[in-house]
């Protein structure tokens, strides 16, 4: 830069202005990315995976693009609101955990007041969008999801009971009801069965992750089940919930009159999930020094994605 100034002295003011503008642009970009990180985009993706298939099952086909986009937009804002408020409340324990130490509130990229304002604003906009562009029932369900996650899970259950993720996971099940109600403006047995699949899926999805990071949770004082219970107990609970989930998933066949696509999808993915759950339980029973819980964690994401993909495709291939 000194050489540039010597060769072109007439550009000195402009170059300084360029540097200032570039720095401002860089800071703005970092700030925007930090606020996006508050919403936990990867979790939002998982929630949307359950919303669209519920809409397609309710429609028995493909709903209007406008309705889908409005529902996804409102649902994403609601999930982002819940996640941002969760980070605001948990910023003290996030600072104690290796897995969360780089979150924006811990690093100082976002202020607590900024995160709180951002989370509340997203929630208000989400409810308004769904109420105006979709229907009031979907808006009420989205508000319930935010309150259940922020108040029920984060503020009440998370730091008090090993069953936190079981009942706290109810909030993550509501996108199935939101998707269905967006199409029908009502609820029924089929969406509640989809709700139940996600509800029973949550513990065997999250407990393996908690097993991997149990020292983190212990240091932060969060009584996740793997922190307070022997691995064999955790493994057994995972197997019980896995079997309940797979058996429950077959209830959708009579309840929604699903066809061969869903039946095959539920059978194959269910068998895969049960195999991985029993493998992890076997490792715990043998008291292996190095458990491999992340196989089930990643496999559970595959399970949910594939079975809800089957839910979406099934109405399109009925003959």
Tab-separated table of C-alpha atoms in Angstrom:
chain	number	residue	atom	x	y	z
A	1	UNK	CA	0.000	0.000	0.000
A	2	UNK	CA	2.837	2.560	0.679
A	3	UNK	CA	4.211	1.884	-2.825
A	4	UNK	CA	0.752	2.485	-4.287
A	5	UNK	CA	0.466	5.791	-2.462
A	6	UNK	CA	3.965	6.882	-3.678
A	7	UNK	CA	3.205	6.036	-7.314
A	8	UNK	CA	-0.278	7.548	-7.307
A	9	UNK	CA	-0.438	10.205	-4.590
A	10	UNK	CA	-3.614	11.611	-6.076
A	11	UNK	CA	-5.389	8.334	-5.139
A	12	UNK	CA	-4.437	8.422	-1.462
A	13	UNK	CA	-7.798	9.685	-0.276
A	14	UNK	CA	-9.688	7.270	-2.495
A	15	UNK	CA	-7.608	4.278	-1.350
A	16	UNK	CA	-8.213	5.119	2.304
A	17	UNK	CA	-11.935	5.427	1.577
A	18	UNK	CA	-11.859	2.075	-0.228
A	19	UNK	CA	-10.218	0.419	2.784
A	20	UNK	CA	-12.795	1.882	5.137
A	21	UNK	CA	-15.645	0.730	2.884
A	22	UNK	CA	-14.098	-2.723	2.494
A	23	UNK	CA	-13.767	-3.061	6.270
A	24	UNK	CA	-17.364	-1.977	6.780
A	25	UNK	CA	-18.513	-4.464	4.142
A	26	UNK	CA	-16.519	-7.243	5.803
A	27	UNK	CA	-17.918	-6.415	9.240
A	28	UNK	CA	-21.457	-6.291	7.857
A	29	UNK	CA	-21.007	-9.684	6.227
A	30	UNK	CA	-19.680	-11.197	9.468
A	31	UNK	CA	-22.573	-9.683	11.400
A	32	UNK	CA	-25.146	-11.047	8.952
A	33	UNK	CA	-23.575	-14.522	9.068
A	34	UNK	CA	-23.529	-14.384	12.866
A	35	UNK	CA	-27.247	-13.606	13.015
A	36	UNK	CA	-27.956	-16.386	10.525
A	37	UNK	CA	-25.961	-18.763	12.751
A	38	UNK	CA	-28.290	-17.838	15.630
A	39	UNK	CA	-31.151	-19.495	13.765
A	40	UNK	CA	-29.318	-22.870	13.502
A	41	UNK	CA	-29.932	-23.331	9.753
A	42	UNK	CA	-29.128	-27.063	9.766
A	43	UNK	CA	-31.856	-27.723	12.315
A	44	UNK	CA	-34.298	-25.651	10.251
A	45	UNK	CA	-33.501	-27.832	7.224
A	46	UNK	CA	-34.450	-30.913	9.229
A	47	UNK	CA	-37.727	-29.327	10.326
A	48	UNK	CA	-38.639	-28.426	6.753
A	49	UNK	CA	-38.004	-32.038	5.735
A	50	UNK	CA	-41.088	-32.957	7.774
A	51	UNK	CA	-43.260	-29.995	6.742
A	52	UNK	CA	-43.468	-30.417	2.960
A	53	UNK	CA	-44.238	-34.173	3.012
A	54	UNK	CA	-47.042	-33.530	5.507
A	55	UNK	CA	-48.440	-30.946	3.085
A	56	UNK	CA	-48.218	-33.356	0.153
A	57	UNK	CA	-49.913	-36.139	2.092
A	58	UNK	CA	-52.693	-33.762	3.125
A	59	UNK	CA	-53.130	-32.568	-0.462
A	60	UNK	CA	-52.797	-36.092	-1.891
A	61	UNK	CA	-50.526	-34.466	-4.419
A	62	UNK	CA	-48.579	-31.252	-4.813
A	63	UNK	CA	-50.024	-28.175	-3.047
A	64	UNK	CA	-49.872	-24.765	-4.703
A	65	UNK	CA	-46.372	-23.337	-4.877
A	66	UNK	CA	-47.477	-20.130	-3.167
A	67	UNK	CA	-48.870	-22.030	-0.190
A	68	UNK	CA	-45.738	-24.158	0.121
A	69	UNK	CA	-43.445	-21.138	-0.006
A	70	UNK	CA	-45.526	-19.176	2.510
A	71	UNK	CA	-45.622	-22.132	4.903
A	72	UNK	CA	-41.897	-22.786	4.585
A	73	UNK	CA	-41.065	-19.118	5.024
A	74	UNK	CA	-43.219	-18.748	8.110
A	75	UNK	CA	-42.042	-22.066	9.514
A	76	UNK	CA	-38.389	-21.164	8.959
A	77	UNK	CA	-38.844	-17.845	10.741
A	78	UNK	CA	-40.573	-19.578	13.657
A	79	UNK	CA	-37.801	-22.168	13.970
A	80	UNK	CA	-35.170	-19.446	13.652
A	81	UNK	CA	-36.882	-17.485	16.404
A	82	UNK	CA	-36.932	-20.454	18.769
A	83	UNK	CA	-33.294	-21.267	18.066
A	84	UNK	CA	-32.109	-17.673	18.516
A	85	UNK	CA	-33.952	-17.362	21.830
A	86	UNK	CA	-32.542	-20.733	22.882
A	87	UNK	CA	-29.014	-19.418	22.258
A	88	UNK	CA	-29.815	-16.245	24.178
A	89	UNK	CA	-30.935	-18.216	27.233
A	90	UNK	CA	-28.189	-20.846	27.000
A	91	UNK	CA	-25.290	-18.495	26.352
A	92	UNK	CA	-23.809	-19.261	29.794
A	93	UNK	CA	-23.657	-23.027	29.311
A	94	UNK	CA	-22.692	-22.695	25.641
A	95	UNK	CA	-19.501	-21.013	26.854
A	96	UNK	CA	-18.676	-24.149	28.869
A	97	UNK	CA	-19.064	-26.642	26.030
A	98	UNK	CA	-16.544	-27.342	23.279
A	99	UNK	CA	-19.355	-28.105	20.820
A	100	UNK	CA	-20.971	-24.694	21.283
A	101	UNK	CA	-18.097	-22.429	22.277
A	102	UNK	CA	-17.998	-20.805	18.838
A	103	UNK	CA	-21.624	-19.724	18.824
A	104	UNK	CA	-22.144	-15.986	18.131
A	105	UNK	CA	-23.205	-15.023	21.651
A	106	UNK	CA	-20.186	-16.772	23.153
A	107	UNK	CA	-17.712	-15.180	20.760
A	108	UNK	CA	-19.297	-11.759	21.175
A	109	UNK	CA	-20.208	-11.374	17.492
A	110	UNK	CA	-23.798	-10.794	18.600
A	111	UNK	CA	-24.812	-9.034	21.806
A	112	UNK	CA	-27.364	-10.620	24.160
A	113	UNK	CA	-29.743	-7.721	23.548
A	114	UNK	CA	-29.315	-8.068	19.802
A	115	UNK	CA	-30.029	-11.807	19.949
A	116	UNK	CA	-33.115	-11.319	22.122
A	117	UNK	CA	-34.503	-8.601	19.854
A	118	UNK	CA	-33.747	-10.656	16.758
A	119	UNK	CA	-35.411	-13.775	18.168
A	120	UNK	CA	-38.556	-11.980	19.268
A	121	UNK	CA	-38.825	-10.145	15.939
A	122	UNK	CA	-38.508	-13.367	13.957
A	123	UNK	CA	-41.232	-14.963	16.058
A	124	UNK	CA	-43.624	-12.055	15.595
A	125	UNK	CA	-43.036	-11.971	11.843
A	126	UNK	CA	-43.449	-15.758	11.587
A	127	UNK	CA	-46.837	-15.741	13.308
A	128	UNK	CA	-47.997	-12.784	11.204
A	129	UNK	CA	-46.861	-14.369	7.939
A	130	UNK	CA	-48.598	-17.658	8.679
A	131	UNK	CA	-51.782	-15.980	9.910
A	132	UNK	CA	-52.066	-13.742	6.839
A	133	UNK	CA	-50.697	-15.942	4.054
A	134	UNK	CA	-51.638	-19.440	5.312
A	135	UNK	CA	-54.223	-19.665	8.090
A	136	UNK	CA	-54.692	-18.889	11.773
A	137	UNK	CA	-54.396	-22.528	12.877
A	138	UNK	CA	-50.914	-22.823	11.383
A	139	UNK	CA	-49.921	-19.542	13.028
A	140	UNK	CA	-51.141	-20.753	16.441
A	141	UNK	CA	-49.236	-24.014	16.049
A	142	UNK	CA	-46.063	-22.117	15.113
A	143	UNK	CA	-46.422	-19.911	18.190
A	144	UNK	CA	-46.941	-23.026	20.313
A	145	UNK	CA	-43.757	-24.544	18.866
A	146	UNK	CA	-41.743	-21.444	19.789
A	147	UNK	CA	-43.119	-21.347	23.333
A	148	UNK	CA	-42.632	-25.076	23.895
A	149	UNK	CA	-39.018	-24.947	22.761
A	150	UNK	CA	-38.042	-21.729	24.495
A	151	UNK	CA	-40.057	-21.978	27.707
A	152	UNK	CA	-40.854	-25.689	28.025
A	153	UNK	CA	-37.518	-27.131	26.915
A	154	UNK	CA	-34.852	-24.432	27.289
A	155	UNK	CA	-36.066	-22.643	30.417
A	156	UNK	CA	-37.792	-25.431	32.376
A	157	UNK	CA	-36.678	-28.929	31.343
A	158	UNK	CA	-33.150	-28.750	29.940
A	159	UNK	CA	-31.297	-28.008	33.176
A	160	UNK	CA	-33.601	-29.971	35.489
A	161	UNK	CA	-34.307	-33.462	34.167
A	162	UNK	CA	-32.670	-36.237	32.118
A	163	UNK	CA	-35.983	-36.513	30.272
A	164	UNK	CA	-35.490	-32.985	28.910
A	165	UNK	CA	-35.120	-33.987	25.286
A	166	UNK	CA	-38.093	-36.373	25.406
A	167	UNK	CA	-40.724	-33.799	26.294
A	168	UNK	CA	-38.762	-30.844	24.996
A	169	UNK	CA	-38.738	-32.534	21.620
A	170	UNK	CA	-42.469	-31.908	21.228
A	171	UNK	CA	-41.661	-28.536	19.673
A	172	UNK	CA	-39.747	-30.249	16.879
A	173	UNK	CA	-42.770	-32.397	16.074
A	174	UNK	CA	-45.121	-29.496	15.376
A	175	UNK	CA	-43.944	-28.804	11.793
A	176	UNK	CA	-45.845	-31.960	10.784
A	177	UNK	CA	-49.054	-30.434	12.168
A	178	UNK	CA	-48.256	-27.037	10.683
A	179	UNK	CA	-47.732	-28.557	7.236
A	180	UNK	CA	-50.980	-30.534	7.390
A	181	UNK	CA	-53.036	-27.644	8.753
A	182	UNK	CA	-51.647	-25.304	6.097
A	183	UNK	CA	-53.383	-27.424	3.465
A	184	UNK	CA	-56.538	-28.534	5.268
A	185	UNK	CA	-56.996	-25.845	7.971
A	186	UNK	CA	-57.695	-28.775	10.295
A	187	UNK	CA	-56.004	-31.694	12.023
A	188	UNK	CA	-56.615	-35.422	12.071
A	189	UNK	CA	-55.150	-38.834	12.848
A	190	UNK	CA	-52.625	-38.837	10.017
A	191	UNK	CA	-50.735	-35.675	11.064
A	192	UNK	CA	-50.658	-36.848	14.670
A	193	UNK	CA	-49.089	-40.110	13.558
A	194	UNK	CA	-46.435	-38.095	11.703
A	195	UNK	CA	-46.084	-36.061	14.900
A	196	UNK	CA	-45.569	-39.301	16.838
A	197	UNK	CA	-42.857	-40.525	14.481
A	198	UNK	CA	-40.804	-37.397	15.098
A	199	UNK	CA	-41.571	-37.483	18.836
A	200	UNK	CA	-40.335	-41.072	19.214
A	201	UNK	CA	-37.397	-40.401	16.867
A	202	UNK	CA	-36.038	-37.498	18.914
A	203	UNK	CA	-34.541	-39.431	21.900
A	204	UNK	CA	-32.680	-42.057	19.826
A	205	UNK	CA	-31.517	-39.243	17.559
A	206	UNK	CA	-30.284	-36.910	20.284
A	207	UNK	CA	-29.020	-39.307	22.961
A	208	UNK	CA	-26.214	-40.681	20.768
A	209	UNK	CA	-25.015	-37.096	20.254
A	210	UNK	CA	-25.231	-36.595	24.015
A	211	UNK	CA	-23.163	-39.744	24.525
A	212	UNK	CA	-20.473	-38.314	22.274
A	213	UNK	CA	-20.403	-34.991	24.140
A	214	UNK	CA	-21.401	-36.142	27.631
A	215	UNK	CA	-18.337	-34.521	29.206
A	216	UNK	CA	-19.395	-31.207	27.689
A	217	UNK	CA	-22.888	-31.528	29.145
A	218	UNK	CA	-21.488	-32.620	32.504
A	219	UNK	CA	-19.166	-29.597	32.653
A	220	UNK	CA	-22.093	-27.314	31.823
A	221	UNK	CA	-24.322	-28.929	34.453
A	222	UNK	CA	-26.901	-30.190	31.963
A	223	UNK	CA	-28.332	-33.561	33.135
A	224	UNK	CA	-28.659	-35.252	29.762
A	225	UNK	CA	-29.453	-38.962	30.169
A	226	UNK	CA	-25.944	-40.112	29.099
A	227	UNK	CA	-24.487	-37.839	31.807
A	228	UNK	CA	-26.479	-39.328	34.681
A	229	UNK	CA	-26.980	-42.919	33.489
A	230	UNK	CA	-24.778	-45.865	32.577
A	231	UNK	CA	-24.241	-46.372	28.799
A	232	UNK	CA	-26.131	-49.675	29.041
A	233	UNK	CA	-29.182	-47.863	30.414
A	234	UNK	CA	-28.956	-45.246	27.677
A	235	UNK	CA	-28.519	-47.929	25.007
A	236	UNK	CA	-31.559	-49.816	26.278
A	237	UNK	CA	-33.669	-46.651	26.233
A	238	UNK	CA	-32.535	-45.961	22.681
A	239	UNK	CA	-33.601	-49.443	21.601
A	240	UNK	CA	-37.011	-49.094	23.300
A	241	UNK	CA	-37.729	-45.755	21.638
A	242	UNK	CA	-36.471	-47.064	18.292
A	243	UNK	CA	-38.829	-50.033	18.344
A	244	UNK	CA	-41.716	-47.799	19.429
A	245	UNK	CA	-40.944	-45.388	16.589
A	246	UNK	CA	-40.775	-48.070	13.908
A	247	UNK	CA	-43.969	-49.785	15.043
A	248	UNK	CA	-45.745	-46.444	15.333
A	249	UNK	CA	-44.700	-45.514	11.783
A	250	UNK	CA	-46.800	-48.384	10.395
A	251	UNK	CA	-49.959	-46.808	11.822
A	252	UNK	CA	-49.817	-44.273	9.001
A	253	UNK	CA	-50.669	-47.022	6.485
A	254	UNK	CA	-54.312	-47.435	7.621
A	255	UNK	CA	-54.673	-43.886	8.949
A	256	UNK	CA	-53.672	-42.170	5.689
A	257	UNK	CA	-54.323	-45.039	3.289
A	258	UNK	CA	-50.685	-44.959	2.177
A	259	UNK	CA	-49.480	-47.305	-0.545
A	260	UNK	CA	-46.469	-49.420	-1.438
A	261	UNK	CA	-43.932	-46.567	-1.529
A	262	UNK	CA	-44.460	-45.634	2.096
A	263	UNK	CA	-44.823	-49.246	3.229
A	264	UNK	CA	-41.507	-50.269	1.677
A	265	UNK	CA	-39.808	-47.059	2.835
A	266	UNK	CA	-40.984	-47.462	6.434
A	267	UNK	CA	-39.960	-51.131	6.487
A	268	UNK	CA	-36.462	-50.709	5.055
A	269	UNK	CA	-35.562	-47.550	6.943
A	270	UNK	CA	-37.039	-48.956	10.134
A	271	UNK	CA	-34.957	-52.119	9.833
A	272	UNK	CA	-31.843	-50.007	9.259
A	273	UNK	CA	-32.561	-47.831	12.293
A	274	UNK	CA	-33.186	-50.833	14.544
A	275	UNK	CA	-29.963	-52.472	13.392
A	276	UNK	CA	-27.910	-49.395	14.278
A	277	UNK	CA	-29.716	-48.971	17.619
A	278	UNK	CA	-29.015	-52.583	18.590
A	279	UNK	CA	-25.403	-52.248	17.480
A	280	UNK	CA	-24.908	-49.299	19.832
A	281	UNK	CA	-26.669	-51.138	22.667
A	282	UNK	CA	-24.438	-54.153	22.050
A	283	UNK	CA	-21.324	-51.998	22.323
A	284	UNK	CA	-22.593	-50.602	25.632
A	285	UNK	CA	-23.443	-54.065	27.007
A	286	UNK	CA	-19.966	-55.316	26.115
A	287	UNK	CA	-18.598	-52.233	27.868
A	288	UNK	CA	-16.454	-51.351	24.881
A	289	UNK	CA	-14.089	-48.510	25.685
A	290	UNK	CA	-14.815	-46.588	22.482
A	291	UNK	CA	-18.519	-46.429	21.729
A	292	UNK	CA	-19.562	-45.257	18.265
A	293	UNK	CA	-22.796	-43.350	18.897
A	294	UNK	CA	-22.393	-41.004	15.934
A	295	UNK	CA	-23.206	-43.814	13.495
A	296	UNK	CA	-26.725	-43.895	14.908
A	297	UNK	CA	-26.895	-40.097	15.133
A	298	UNK	CA	-26.108	-39.635	11.430
A	299	UNK	CA	-28.194	-42.674	10.536
A	300	UNK	CA	-31.186	-41.203	12.337
A	301	UNK	CA	-31.044	-38.137	10.100
A	302	UNK	CA	-31.014	-40.418	7.062
A	303	UNK	CA	-33.977	-42.332	8.487
A	304	UNK	CA	-36.119	-39.248	9.012
A	305	UNK	CA	-35.241	-37.843	5.606
A	306	UNK	CA	-36.006	-41.062	3.737
A	307	UNK	CA	-39.227	-41.953	5.526
A	308	UNK	CA	-40.658	-38.471	5.028
A	309	UNK	CA	-39.528	-38.563	1.419
A	310	UNK	CA	-41.619	-41.721	1.143
A	311	UNK	CA	-44.535	-39.840	2.729
A	312	UNK	CA	-44.203	-37.170	0.031
A	313	UNK	CA	-43.783	-39.521	-2.927
A	314	UNK	CA	-46.435	-42.057	-1.963
A	315	UNK	CA	-49.483	-39.940	-2.990
A	316	UNK	CA	-47.869	-39.264	-6.371
A	317	UNK	CA	-47.400	-42.950	-7.252
A	318	UNK	CA	-50.702	-44.454	-6.251
A	319	UNK	CA	-52.168	-46.775	-8.866
